[in-house]
Short mmCIF file of C-alpha atoms in Angstrom, two decimals:
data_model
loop_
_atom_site.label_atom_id
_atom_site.label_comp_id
_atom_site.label_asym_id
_atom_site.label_seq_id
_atom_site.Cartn_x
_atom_site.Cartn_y
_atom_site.Cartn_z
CA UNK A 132 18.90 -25.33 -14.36
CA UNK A 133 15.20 -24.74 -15.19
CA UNK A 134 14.46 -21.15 -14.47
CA UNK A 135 12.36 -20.86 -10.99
CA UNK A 136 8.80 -19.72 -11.19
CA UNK A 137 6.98 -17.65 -8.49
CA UNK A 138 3.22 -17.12 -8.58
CA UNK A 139 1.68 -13.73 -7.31
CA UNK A 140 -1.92 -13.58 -6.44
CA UNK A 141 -3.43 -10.02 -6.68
CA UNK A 142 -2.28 -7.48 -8.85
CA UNK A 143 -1.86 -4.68 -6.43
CA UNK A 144 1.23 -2.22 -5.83
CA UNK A 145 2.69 -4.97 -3.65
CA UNK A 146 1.88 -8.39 -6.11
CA UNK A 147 3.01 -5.62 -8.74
CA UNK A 148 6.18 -4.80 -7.09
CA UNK A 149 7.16 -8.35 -6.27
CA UNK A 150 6.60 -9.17 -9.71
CA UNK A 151 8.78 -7.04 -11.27
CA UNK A 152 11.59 -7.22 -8.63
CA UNK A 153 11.53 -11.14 -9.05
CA UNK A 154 11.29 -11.13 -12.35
CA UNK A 155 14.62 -8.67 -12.58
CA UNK A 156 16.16 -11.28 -10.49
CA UNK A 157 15.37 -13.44 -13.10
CA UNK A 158 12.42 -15.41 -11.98
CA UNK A 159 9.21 -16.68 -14.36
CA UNK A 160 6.40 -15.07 -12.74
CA UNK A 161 2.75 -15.11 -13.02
CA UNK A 162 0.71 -12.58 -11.57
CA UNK A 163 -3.14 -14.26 -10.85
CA UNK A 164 -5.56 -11.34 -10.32
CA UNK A 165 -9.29 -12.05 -9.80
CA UNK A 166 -10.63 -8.62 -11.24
CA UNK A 167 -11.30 -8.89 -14.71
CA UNK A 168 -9.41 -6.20 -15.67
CA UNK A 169 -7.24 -3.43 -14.78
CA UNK A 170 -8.78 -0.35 -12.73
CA UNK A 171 -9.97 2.45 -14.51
CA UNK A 172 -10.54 4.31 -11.43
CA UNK A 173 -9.08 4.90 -7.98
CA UNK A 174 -7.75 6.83 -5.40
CA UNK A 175 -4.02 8.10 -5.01
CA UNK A 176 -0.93 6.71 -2.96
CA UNK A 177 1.77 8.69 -1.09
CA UNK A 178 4.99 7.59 -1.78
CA UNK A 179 7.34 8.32 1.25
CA UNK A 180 11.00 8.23 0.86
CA UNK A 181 11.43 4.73 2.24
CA UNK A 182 9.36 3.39 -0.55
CA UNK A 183 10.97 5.72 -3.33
CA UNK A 184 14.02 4.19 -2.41
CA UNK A 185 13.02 0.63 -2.29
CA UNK A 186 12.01 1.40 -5.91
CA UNK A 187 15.08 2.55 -6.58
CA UNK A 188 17.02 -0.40 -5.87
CA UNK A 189 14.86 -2.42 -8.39
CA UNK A 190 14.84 0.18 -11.29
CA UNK A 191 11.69 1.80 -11.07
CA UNK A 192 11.63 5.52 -11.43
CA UNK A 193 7.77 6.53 -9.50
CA UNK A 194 8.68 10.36 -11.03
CA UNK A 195 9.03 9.11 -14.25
CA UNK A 196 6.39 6.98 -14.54
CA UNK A 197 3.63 8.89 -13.05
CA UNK A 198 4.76 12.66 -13.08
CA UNK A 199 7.12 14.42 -10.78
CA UNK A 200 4.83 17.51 -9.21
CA UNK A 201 5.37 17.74 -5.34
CA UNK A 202 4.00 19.47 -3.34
CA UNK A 203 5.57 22.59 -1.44
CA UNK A 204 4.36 21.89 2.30
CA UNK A 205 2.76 18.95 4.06
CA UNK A 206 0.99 19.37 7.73
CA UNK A 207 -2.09 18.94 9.68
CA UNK A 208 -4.96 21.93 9.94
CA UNK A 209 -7.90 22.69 12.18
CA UNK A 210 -11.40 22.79 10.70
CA UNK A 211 -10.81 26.69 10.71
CA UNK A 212 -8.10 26.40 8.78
CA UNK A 213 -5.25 27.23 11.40
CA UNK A 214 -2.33 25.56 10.32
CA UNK A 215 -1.22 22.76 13.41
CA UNK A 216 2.07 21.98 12.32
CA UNK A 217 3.47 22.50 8.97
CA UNK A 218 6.59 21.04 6.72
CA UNK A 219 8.27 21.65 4.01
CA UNK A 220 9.09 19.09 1.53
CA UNK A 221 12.19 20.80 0.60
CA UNK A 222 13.32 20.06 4.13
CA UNK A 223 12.34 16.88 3.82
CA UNK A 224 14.36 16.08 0.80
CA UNK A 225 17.38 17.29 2.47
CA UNK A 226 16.96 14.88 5.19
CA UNK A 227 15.86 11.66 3.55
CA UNK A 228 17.71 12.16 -0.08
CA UNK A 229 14.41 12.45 -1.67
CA UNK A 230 11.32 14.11 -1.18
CA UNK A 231 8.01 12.15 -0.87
CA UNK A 232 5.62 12.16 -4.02
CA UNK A 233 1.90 10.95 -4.37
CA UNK A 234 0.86 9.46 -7.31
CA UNK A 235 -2.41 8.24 -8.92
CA UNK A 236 -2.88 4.65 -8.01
CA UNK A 237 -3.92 3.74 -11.98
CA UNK A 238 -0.64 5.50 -12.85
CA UNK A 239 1.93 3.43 -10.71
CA UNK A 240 0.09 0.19 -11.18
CA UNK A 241 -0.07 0.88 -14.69
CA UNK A 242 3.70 1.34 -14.67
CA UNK A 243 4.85 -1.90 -13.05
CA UNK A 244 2.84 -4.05 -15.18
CA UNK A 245 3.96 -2.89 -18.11
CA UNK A 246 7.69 -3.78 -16.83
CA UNK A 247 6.48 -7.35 -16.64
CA UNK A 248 6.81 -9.38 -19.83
CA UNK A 249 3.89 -10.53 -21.93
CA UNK A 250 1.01 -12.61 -20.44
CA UNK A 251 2.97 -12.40 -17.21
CA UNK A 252 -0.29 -10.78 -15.99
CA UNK A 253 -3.65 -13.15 -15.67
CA UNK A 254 -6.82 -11.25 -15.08
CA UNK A 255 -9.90 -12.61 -14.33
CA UNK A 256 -7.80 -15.34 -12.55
CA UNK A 257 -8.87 -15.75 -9.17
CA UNK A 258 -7.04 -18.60 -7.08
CA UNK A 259 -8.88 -20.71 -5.16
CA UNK A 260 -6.30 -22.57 -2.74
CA UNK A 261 -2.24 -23.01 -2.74
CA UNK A 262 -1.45 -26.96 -2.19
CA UNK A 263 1.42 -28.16 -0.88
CA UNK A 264 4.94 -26.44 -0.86
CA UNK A 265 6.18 -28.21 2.31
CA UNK A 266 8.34 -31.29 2.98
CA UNK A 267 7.05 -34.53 1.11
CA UNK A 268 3.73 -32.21 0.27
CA UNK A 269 3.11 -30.87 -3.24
CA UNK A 270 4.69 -31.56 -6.25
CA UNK A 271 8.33 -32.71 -4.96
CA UNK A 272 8.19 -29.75 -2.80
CA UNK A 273 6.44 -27.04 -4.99
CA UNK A 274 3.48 -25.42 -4.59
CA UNK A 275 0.26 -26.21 -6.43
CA UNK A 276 -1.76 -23.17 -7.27
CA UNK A 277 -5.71 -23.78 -7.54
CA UNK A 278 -7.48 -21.29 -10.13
CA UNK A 279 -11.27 -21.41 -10.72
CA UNK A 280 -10.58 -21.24 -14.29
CA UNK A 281 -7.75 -23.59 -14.17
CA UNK A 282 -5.39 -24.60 -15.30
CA UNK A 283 -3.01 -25.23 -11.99
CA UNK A 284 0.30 -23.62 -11.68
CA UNK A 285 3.26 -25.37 -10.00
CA UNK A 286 5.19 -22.58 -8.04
CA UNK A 287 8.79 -22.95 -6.28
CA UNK A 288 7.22 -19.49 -4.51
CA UNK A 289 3.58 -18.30 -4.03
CA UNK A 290 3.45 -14.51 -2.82
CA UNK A 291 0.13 -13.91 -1.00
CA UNK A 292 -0.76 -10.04 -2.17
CA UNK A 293 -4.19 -10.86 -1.62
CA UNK A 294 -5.04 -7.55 0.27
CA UNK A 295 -6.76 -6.84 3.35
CA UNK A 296 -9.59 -9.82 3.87
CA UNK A 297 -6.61 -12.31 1.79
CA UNK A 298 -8.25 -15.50 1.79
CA UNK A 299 -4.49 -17.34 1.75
CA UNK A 300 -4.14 -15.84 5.03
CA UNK A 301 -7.58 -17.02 6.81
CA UNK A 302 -6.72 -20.48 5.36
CA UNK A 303 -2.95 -20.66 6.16
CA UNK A 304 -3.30 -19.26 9.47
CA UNK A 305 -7.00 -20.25 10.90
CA UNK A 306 -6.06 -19.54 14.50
CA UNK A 307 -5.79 -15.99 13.88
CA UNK A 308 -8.24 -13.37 14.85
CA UNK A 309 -7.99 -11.03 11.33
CA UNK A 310 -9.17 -7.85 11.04
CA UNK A 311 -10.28 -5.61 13.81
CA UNK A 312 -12.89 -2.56 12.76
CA UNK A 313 -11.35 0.72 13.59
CA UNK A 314 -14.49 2.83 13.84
CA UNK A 315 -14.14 4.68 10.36
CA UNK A 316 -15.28 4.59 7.19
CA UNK A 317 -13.04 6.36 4.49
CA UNK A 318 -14.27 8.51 0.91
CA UNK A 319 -11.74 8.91 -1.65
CA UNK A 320 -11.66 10.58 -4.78
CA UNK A 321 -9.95 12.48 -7.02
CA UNK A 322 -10.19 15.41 -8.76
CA UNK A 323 -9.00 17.98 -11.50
CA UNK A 324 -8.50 21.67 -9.91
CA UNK A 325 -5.95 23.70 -11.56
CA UNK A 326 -7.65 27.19 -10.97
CA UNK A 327 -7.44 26.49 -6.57
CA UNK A 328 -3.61 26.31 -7.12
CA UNK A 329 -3.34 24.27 -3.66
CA UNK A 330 0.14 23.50 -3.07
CA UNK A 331 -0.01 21.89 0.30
CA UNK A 332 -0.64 18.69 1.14
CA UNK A 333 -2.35 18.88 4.33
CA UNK A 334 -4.49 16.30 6.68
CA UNK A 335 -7.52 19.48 8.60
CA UNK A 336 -8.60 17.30 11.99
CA UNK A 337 -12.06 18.49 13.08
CA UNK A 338 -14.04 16.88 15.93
CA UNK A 339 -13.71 12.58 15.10
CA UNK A 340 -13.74 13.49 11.66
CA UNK A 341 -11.29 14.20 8.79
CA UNK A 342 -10.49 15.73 5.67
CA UNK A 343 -7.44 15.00 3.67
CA UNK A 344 -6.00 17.35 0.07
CA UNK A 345 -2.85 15.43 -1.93
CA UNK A 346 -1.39 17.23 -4.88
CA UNK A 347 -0.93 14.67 -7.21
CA UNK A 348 2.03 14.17 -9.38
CA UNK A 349 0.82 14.81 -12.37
CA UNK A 350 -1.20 18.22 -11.24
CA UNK A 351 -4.76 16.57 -9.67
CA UNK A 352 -5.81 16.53 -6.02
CA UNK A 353 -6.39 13.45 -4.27
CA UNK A 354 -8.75 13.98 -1.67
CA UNK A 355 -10.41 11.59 1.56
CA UNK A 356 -12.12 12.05 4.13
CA UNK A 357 -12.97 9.77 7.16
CA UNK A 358 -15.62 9.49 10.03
CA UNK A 359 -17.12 7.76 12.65
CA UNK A 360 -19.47 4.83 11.70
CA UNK A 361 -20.82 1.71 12.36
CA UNK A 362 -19.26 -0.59 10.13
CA UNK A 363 -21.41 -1.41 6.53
CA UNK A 364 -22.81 2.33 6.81
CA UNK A 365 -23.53 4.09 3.36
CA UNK A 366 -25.25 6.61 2.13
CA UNK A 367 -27.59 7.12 -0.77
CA UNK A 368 -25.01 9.65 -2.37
CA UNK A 369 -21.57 9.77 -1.01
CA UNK A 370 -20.99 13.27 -2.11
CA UNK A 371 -24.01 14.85 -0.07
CA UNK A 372 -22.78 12.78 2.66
CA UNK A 373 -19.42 14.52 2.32
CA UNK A 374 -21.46 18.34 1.46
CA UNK A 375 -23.21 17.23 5.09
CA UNK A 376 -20.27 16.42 7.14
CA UNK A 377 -17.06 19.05 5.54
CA UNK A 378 -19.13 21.71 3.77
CA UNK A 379 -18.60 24.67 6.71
CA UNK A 380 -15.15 23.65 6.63
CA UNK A 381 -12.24 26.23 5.75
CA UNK A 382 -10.95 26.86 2.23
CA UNK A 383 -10.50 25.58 -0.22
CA UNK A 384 -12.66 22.72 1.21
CA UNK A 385 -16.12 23.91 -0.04
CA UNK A 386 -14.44 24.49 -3.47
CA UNK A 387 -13.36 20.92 -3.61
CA UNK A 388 -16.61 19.47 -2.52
CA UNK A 389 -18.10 21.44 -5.13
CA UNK A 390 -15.44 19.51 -7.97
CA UNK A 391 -16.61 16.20 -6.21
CA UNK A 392 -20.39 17.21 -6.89
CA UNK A 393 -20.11 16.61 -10.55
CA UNK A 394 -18.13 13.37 -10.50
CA UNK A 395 -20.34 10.41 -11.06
CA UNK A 396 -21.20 8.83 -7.56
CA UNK A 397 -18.72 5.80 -8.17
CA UNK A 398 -15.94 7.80 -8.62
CA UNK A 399 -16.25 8.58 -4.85
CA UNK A 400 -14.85 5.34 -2.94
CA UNK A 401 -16.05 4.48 0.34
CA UNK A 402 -14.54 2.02 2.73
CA UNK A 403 -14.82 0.88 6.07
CA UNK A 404 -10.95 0.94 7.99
CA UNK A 405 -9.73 -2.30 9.42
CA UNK A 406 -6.09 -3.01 10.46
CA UNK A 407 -4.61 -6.74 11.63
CA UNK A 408 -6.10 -6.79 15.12
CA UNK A 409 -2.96 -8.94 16.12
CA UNK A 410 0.55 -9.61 13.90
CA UNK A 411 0.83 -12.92 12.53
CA UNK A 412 2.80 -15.37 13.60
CA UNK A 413 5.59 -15.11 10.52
CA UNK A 414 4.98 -14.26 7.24
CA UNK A 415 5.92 -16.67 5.82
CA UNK A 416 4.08 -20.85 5.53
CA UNK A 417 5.63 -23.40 3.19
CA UNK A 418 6.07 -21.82 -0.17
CA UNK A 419 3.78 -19.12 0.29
CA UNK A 420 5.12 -15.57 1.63
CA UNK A 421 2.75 -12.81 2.06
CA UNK A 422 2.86 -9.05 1.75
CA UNK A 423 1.42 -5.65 1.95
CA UNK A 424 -2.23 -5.81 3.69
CA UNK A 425 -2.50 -9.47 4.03
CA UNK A 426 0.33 -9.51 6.10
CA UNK A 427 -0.10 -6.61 8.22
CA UNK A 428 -2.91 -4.59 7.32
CA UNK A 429 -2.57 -1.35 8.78
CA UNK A 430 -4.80 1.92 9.37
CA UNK A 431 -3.62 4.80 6.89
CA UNK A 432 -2.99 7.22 9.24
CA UNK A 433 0.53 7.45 8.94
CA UNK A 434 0.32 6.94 4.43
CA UNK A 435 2.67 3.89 5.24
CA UNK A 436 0.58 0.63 4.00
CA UNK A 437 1.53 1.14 0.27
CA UNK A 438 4.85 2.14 1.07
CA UNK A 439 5.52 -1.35 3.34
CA UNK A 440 4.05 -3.44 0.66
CA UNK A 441 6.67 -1.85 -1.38
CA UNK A 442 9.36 -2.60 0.51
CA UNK A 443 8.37 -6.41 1.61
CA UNK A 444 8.36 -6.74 -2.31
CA UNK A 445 11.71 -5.49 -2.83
CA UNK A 446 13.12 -7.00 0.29
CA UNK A 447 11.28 -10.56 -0.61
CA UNK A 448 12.96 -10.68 -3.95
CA UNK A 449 16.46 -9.30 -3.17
CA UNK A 450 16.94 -12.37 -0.27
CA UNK A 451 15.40 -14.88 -2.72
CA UNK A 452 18.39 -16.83 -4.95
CA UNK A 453 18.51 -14.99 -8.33
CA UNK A 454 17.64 -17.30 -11.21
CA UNK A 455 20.36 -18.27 -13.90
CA UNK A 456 17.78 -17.23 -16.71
CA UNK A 457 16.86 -13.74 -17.03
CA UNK A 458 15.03 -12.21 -19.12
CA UNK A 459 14.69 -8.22 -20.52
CA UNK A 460 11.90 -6.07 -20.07
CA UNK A 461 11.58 -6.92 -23.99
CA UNK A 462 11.00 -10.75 -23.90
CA UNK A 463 7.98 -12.48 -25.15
CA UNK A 464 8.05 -15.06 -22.50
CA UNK A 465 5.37 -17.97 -22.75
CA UNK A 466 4.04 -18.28 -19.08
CA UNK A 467 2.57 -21.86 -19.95
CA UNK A 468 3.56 -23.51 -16.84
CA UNK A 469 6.79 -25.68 -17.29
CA UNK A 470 8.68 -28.09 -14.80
CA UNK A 471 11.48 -26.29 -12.76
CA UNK A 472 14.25 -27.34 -10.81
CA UNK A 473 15.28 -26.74 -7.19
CA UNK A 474 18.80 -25.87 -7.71
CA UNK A 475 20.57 -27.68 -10.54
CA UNK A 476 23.33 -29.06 -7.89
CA UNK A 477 22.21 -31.18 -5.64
CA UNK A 478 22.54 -28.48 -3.37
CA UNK A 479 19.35 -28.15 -0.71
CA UNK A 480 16.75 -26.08 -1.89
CA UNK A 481 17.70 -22.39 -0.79
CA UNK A 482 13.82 -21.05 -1.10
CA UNK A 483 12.83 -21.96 2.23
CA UNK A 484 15.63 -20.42 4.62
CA UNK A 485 14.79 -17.25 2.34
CA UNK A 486 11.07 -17.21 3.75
CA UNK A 487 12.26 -17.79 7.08
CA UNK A 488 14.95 -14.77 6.46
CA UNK A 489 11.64 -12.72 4.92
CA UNK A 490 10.24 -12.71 8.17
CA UNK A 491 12.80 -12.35 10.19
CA UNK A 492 13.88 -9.24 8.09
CA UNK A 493 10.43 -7.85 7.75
CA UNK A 494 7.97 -8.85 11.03
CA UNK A 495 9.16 -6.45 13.82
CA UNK A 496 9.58 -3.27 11.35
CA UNK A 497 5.87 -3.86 10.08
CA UNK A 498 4.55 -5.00 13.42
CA UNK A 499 5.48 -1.56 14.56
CA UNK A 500 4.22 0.41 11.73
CA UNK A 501 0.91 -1.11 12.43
CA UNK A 502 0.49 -0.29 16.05
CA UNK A 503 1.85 2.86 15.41
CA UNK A 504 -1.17 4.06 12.66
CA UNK A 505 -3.63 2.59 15.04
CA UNK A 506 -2.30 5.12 17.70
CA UNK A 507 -1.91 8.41 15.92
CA UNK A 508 -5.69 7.39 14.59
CA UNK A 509 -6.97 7.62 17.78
CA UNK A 510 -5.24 10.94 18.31
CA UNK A 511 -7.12 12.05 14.75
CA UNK A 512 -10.03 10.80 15.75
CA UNK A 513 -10.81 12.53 19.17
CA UNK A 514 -14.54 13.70 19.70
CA UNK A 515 -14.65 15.23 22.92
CA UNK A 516 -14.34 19.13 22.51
CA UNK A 517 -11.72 18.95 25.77
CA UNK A 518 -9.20 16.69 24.30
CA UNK A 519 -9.61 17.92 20.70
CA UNK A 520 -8.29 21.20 22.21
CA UNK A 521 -5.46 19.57 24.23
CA UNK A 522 -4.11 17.43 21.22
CA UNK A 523 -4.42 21.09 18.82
CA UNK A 524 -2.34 22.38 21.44
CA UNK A 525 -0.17 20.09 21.74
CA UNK A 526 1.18 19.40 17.99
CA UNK A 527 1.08 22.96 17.59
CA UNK A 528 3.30 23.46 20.08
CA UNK A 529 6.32 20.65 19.01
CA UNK A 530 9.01 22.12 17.30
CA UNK A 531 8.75 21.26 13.43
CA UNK A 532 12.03 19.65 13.56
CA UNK A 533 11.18 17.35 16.42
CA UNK A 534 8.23 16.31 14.20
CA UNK A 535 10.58 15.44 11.51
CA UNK A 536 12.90 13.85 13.82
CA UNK A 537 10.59 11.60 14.87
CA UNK A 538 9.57 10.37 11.15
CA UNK A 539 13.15 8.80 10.91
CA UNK A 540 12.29 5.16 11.69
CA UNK A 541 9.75 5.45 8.67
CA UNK A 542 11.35 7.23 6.01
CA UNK A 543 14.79 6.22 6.68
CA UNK A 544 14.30 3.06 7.94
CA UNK A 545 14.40 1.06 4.72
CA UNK A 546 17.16 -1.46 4.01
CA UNK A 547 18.09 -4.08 2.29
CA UNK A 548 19.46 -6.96 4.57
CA UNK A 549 23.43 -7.40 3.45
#
C-alpha cells in the first residue's frame, strides 16, 4: 500500500498540530502556507489543560518546547485594581492533572514544525481551490489541490486550517453567513519585564473596555487589550491609543504601557474580533475537513480558540486509519507528490466515514464553546456604570470553587473518541 497523503493549508497551531499528529500516524503530509515565511513576531497563546493534554497524546511536550514558567494566580480585576475573583493555578493542577501554561506563539509554532520532516512545510504556497474528493469527482476519488505557484497536489485528505476569513470555507459552504463583528478591536503585544515581578495572570474589566497581563513561559508578559469600535478603526500609533484608553489604570498597568512605548509600532497587533455568526453545517465536505477558526471561529474571551484547534487536530488524526508507512521525526522524506492508494485491499475507502465521525465527534463540543465566549464577552464588555457594578458584584461574590467547577466542561472535557 502506497502511503496516504494529507494536505494542510495554513501553517497555524491547528494546520501545525494536524500535521504532526498525522504524520505520527504515519501519513505524507504537506503543509501549504501562503506567508512567505515563518513569523518573527506575535502575540502569546494560553494553553489550558484540555489542550496540554491533547498534546500529550501525540508526543508533544508545550513545557519543553517553549519553557515551563506558570504563573501563581489567574483572575479577573477592576480598573482599581480590586481583585474580582482570583485562582490559583496550583489548585488548578490538582483538579485537571496539569496546570495551564501560556506560551509565545513563535515558540510553539516553531516547535511543531520542526517535528515535521524536511520540506514537509511549503511557504509562500498559497492554495487557490481544492477539486474534487467526492464520488466519481477528482482524481479516482482524491482531492486536487490548486496552488498559485503550482504544481497541484493530489490529497486522500485536505485539512482546511485556513483561519478565521478561510477561503475553503466561503467556497465549500456558500450558503453560510461567516463572520459576525463582535464590536471590538483587540492590541496585543509582548513584552520583556523582569524587574515588575508580576506573577498573576489576570484579565482588569473597566467600563466596555479591557486589559489583559500573561506571564509567559519562558519569563515575558503577554499583554492585550480590547475596546469598543467600529470595525476597520486604527489609530496613527497603537501605543498612544493604548497610553489614552489604560494609562489611569491600576498597577502595574502604567509600567507596562511604558515597556510597550519603546517597542516599534508593529510589534503592537491590532485586530478587529469576529466569531462564526452561525455553526456550520458539519465540518467536514468531500475530502476536505476543517479546523480551528475556519471551522468555528470563536471570540477569545474564554482563551479556548487555540486550545480547540488543538484538539480537532489531535482528534482528526487519531479517527483517521493510520498509514502502513511511517516515518521518524529523522526522515528526509521527498514531498514530490506521488500516486497513493485507497486501501491496498479492496476494502472501501475508510477516509470518508472518518470525516463524517470528525464531525460528529467534534461539532456540538465546539458549537458550545463558541456561544459560550460570545456570552461571557458581553458580560466583559458592559458600558453602563449600573450593570458594570452589578456584574463586579456578582463574580466577586461566587465562591472560587464554584468558578472552577464550572470550567470542567472546558478543561476536562477533552477526549479521544474510543
Amino acid at each position: 500500500m502506497s502511503q496516504r497523503h494529507a494536505v494542510v493549508v495554513g501553517a497555524g497551531i491547528g494546520g501545525l498540530t494536524a500535521a504532526v499528529a498525522l504524520h505520527r500516524r504515519g501519513w505524507r503530509v504537506t503543509v501549504c502556507e501562503r506567508a512567505p515565511e515563518p513569523p518573527v513576531t506575535g502575540a502569546g497563546i494560553g494553553l489550558a489543560p484540555n489542550a496540554l493534554r491533547a498534546l500529550d497524546a501525540i508526543g508533544v511536550d508545550a513545557a519543553r518546547a517553549a519553557g515551563d514558567h506558570v504563573p501563581a494566580t489567574m483572575g479577573a480585576r477592576r480598573s482599581d485594581g480590586r481583585w474580582l475573583t482570583r485562582t490559583a493555578t496550583a489548585d488548578m493542577a490538582a483538579r485537571y492533572g496539569v496546570a495551564p501554561l501560556a506560551v509565545p506563539r513563535t515558540a510553539l509554532t516553531t516547535a511543531l514544525a520542526a517535528a515535521l520532516p524536511p520540506r514537509a512545510l511549503r511557504y509562500g504556497a498559497a492554495v487557490t481551490a481544492v477539486d474534487g474528493g467526492t464520488d466519481g469527482d477528482g482524481d479516482g476519488g482524491r482531492a486536487i489541490v490548486r496552488t498559485a505557484g503550482g504544481p497541484d497536489l493530489r490529497a486522500d485528505l485536505v485539512v482546511a486550517a485556513d483561519g478565521i476569513h478561510s477561503p475553503l470555507r466561503r467556497a465549500h459552504f456558500p450558503a453560510h453567513p461567516g463572520l459576525r463583528y463582535l464590536g471590538e478591536t483587540a492590541w496585543r503585544t509582548i513584552v520583556d519585564a523582569p524587574e515588575l515581578r508580576v506573577a498573576a495572570m489576570s484579565e482588569t474589566w473597566g467600563r466596555g473596555e479591557r486589559f489583559g497581563l500573561t506571564p509567559l513561559s519562558d519569563g515575558r508578559l503577554y499583554l492585550y487589550a480590547t475596546a469598543p469600535a467600529p470595525a476597520g478603526t486604527r489609530s496613527a500609533d497603537p501605543r498612544a491609543e493604548l497610553r489614552r484608553r489604560f494609562g489611569a489604570w491600576h498597577d502595574p498597568i502604567p509600567a507596562l504601557l511604558d515597556r510597550i512605548d519603546r517597542l516599534d509600532p508593529a510589534d503592537v497587533l491590532q485586530n478587529d474580533l469576529y466569531d462564526l455568526a452561525a455553526p456550520l453545517p458539519r465540518l467536514h465536505h468531500g475530502r476536505i475537513a476543517w479546523l480551528g477558526d475556519a471551522a468555528h471561529a470563536m471570540a477569545p474571551n474564554l482563551g479556548q480558540g487555540g486550545c480547540q484547534a488543538i484538539e480537532d487536530a489531535v482528534v482528526l488524526a487519531h479517527l483517521l486509519p493510520a498509514s502502513r508507512e511511517a516515518f521518524s521525526l529523522d526522515d528526509d522524506h521527498d514531498h514530490a507528490d506521488v500516486d497513493t492508494d485507497t486501501d491496498g485491499t479492496g476494502r472501501a475507502d475508510p477516509v470518508p466515514a472518518a470525516l463524517a465521525a470528525y464531525t460528529a465527534a467534534r461539532l456540538a463540543r465546539t458549537d458550545a464553546v463558541r456561544v459560550r465566549a460570545r456570552r461571557v464577552g458581553r458580560l466583559g464588555t458592559l458600558r453602563n456604570p449600573l450593570a458594570a457594578a452589578v456584574r463586579d458584584l456578582a463574580v466577586r461574590a461566587a465562591p472560587a470553587r464554584l468558578t472552577l467547577r464550572g470550567m470542567d466542561d472546558l478543561f476536562d472535557g477533552f477526549r479521544l473518541p474510543g
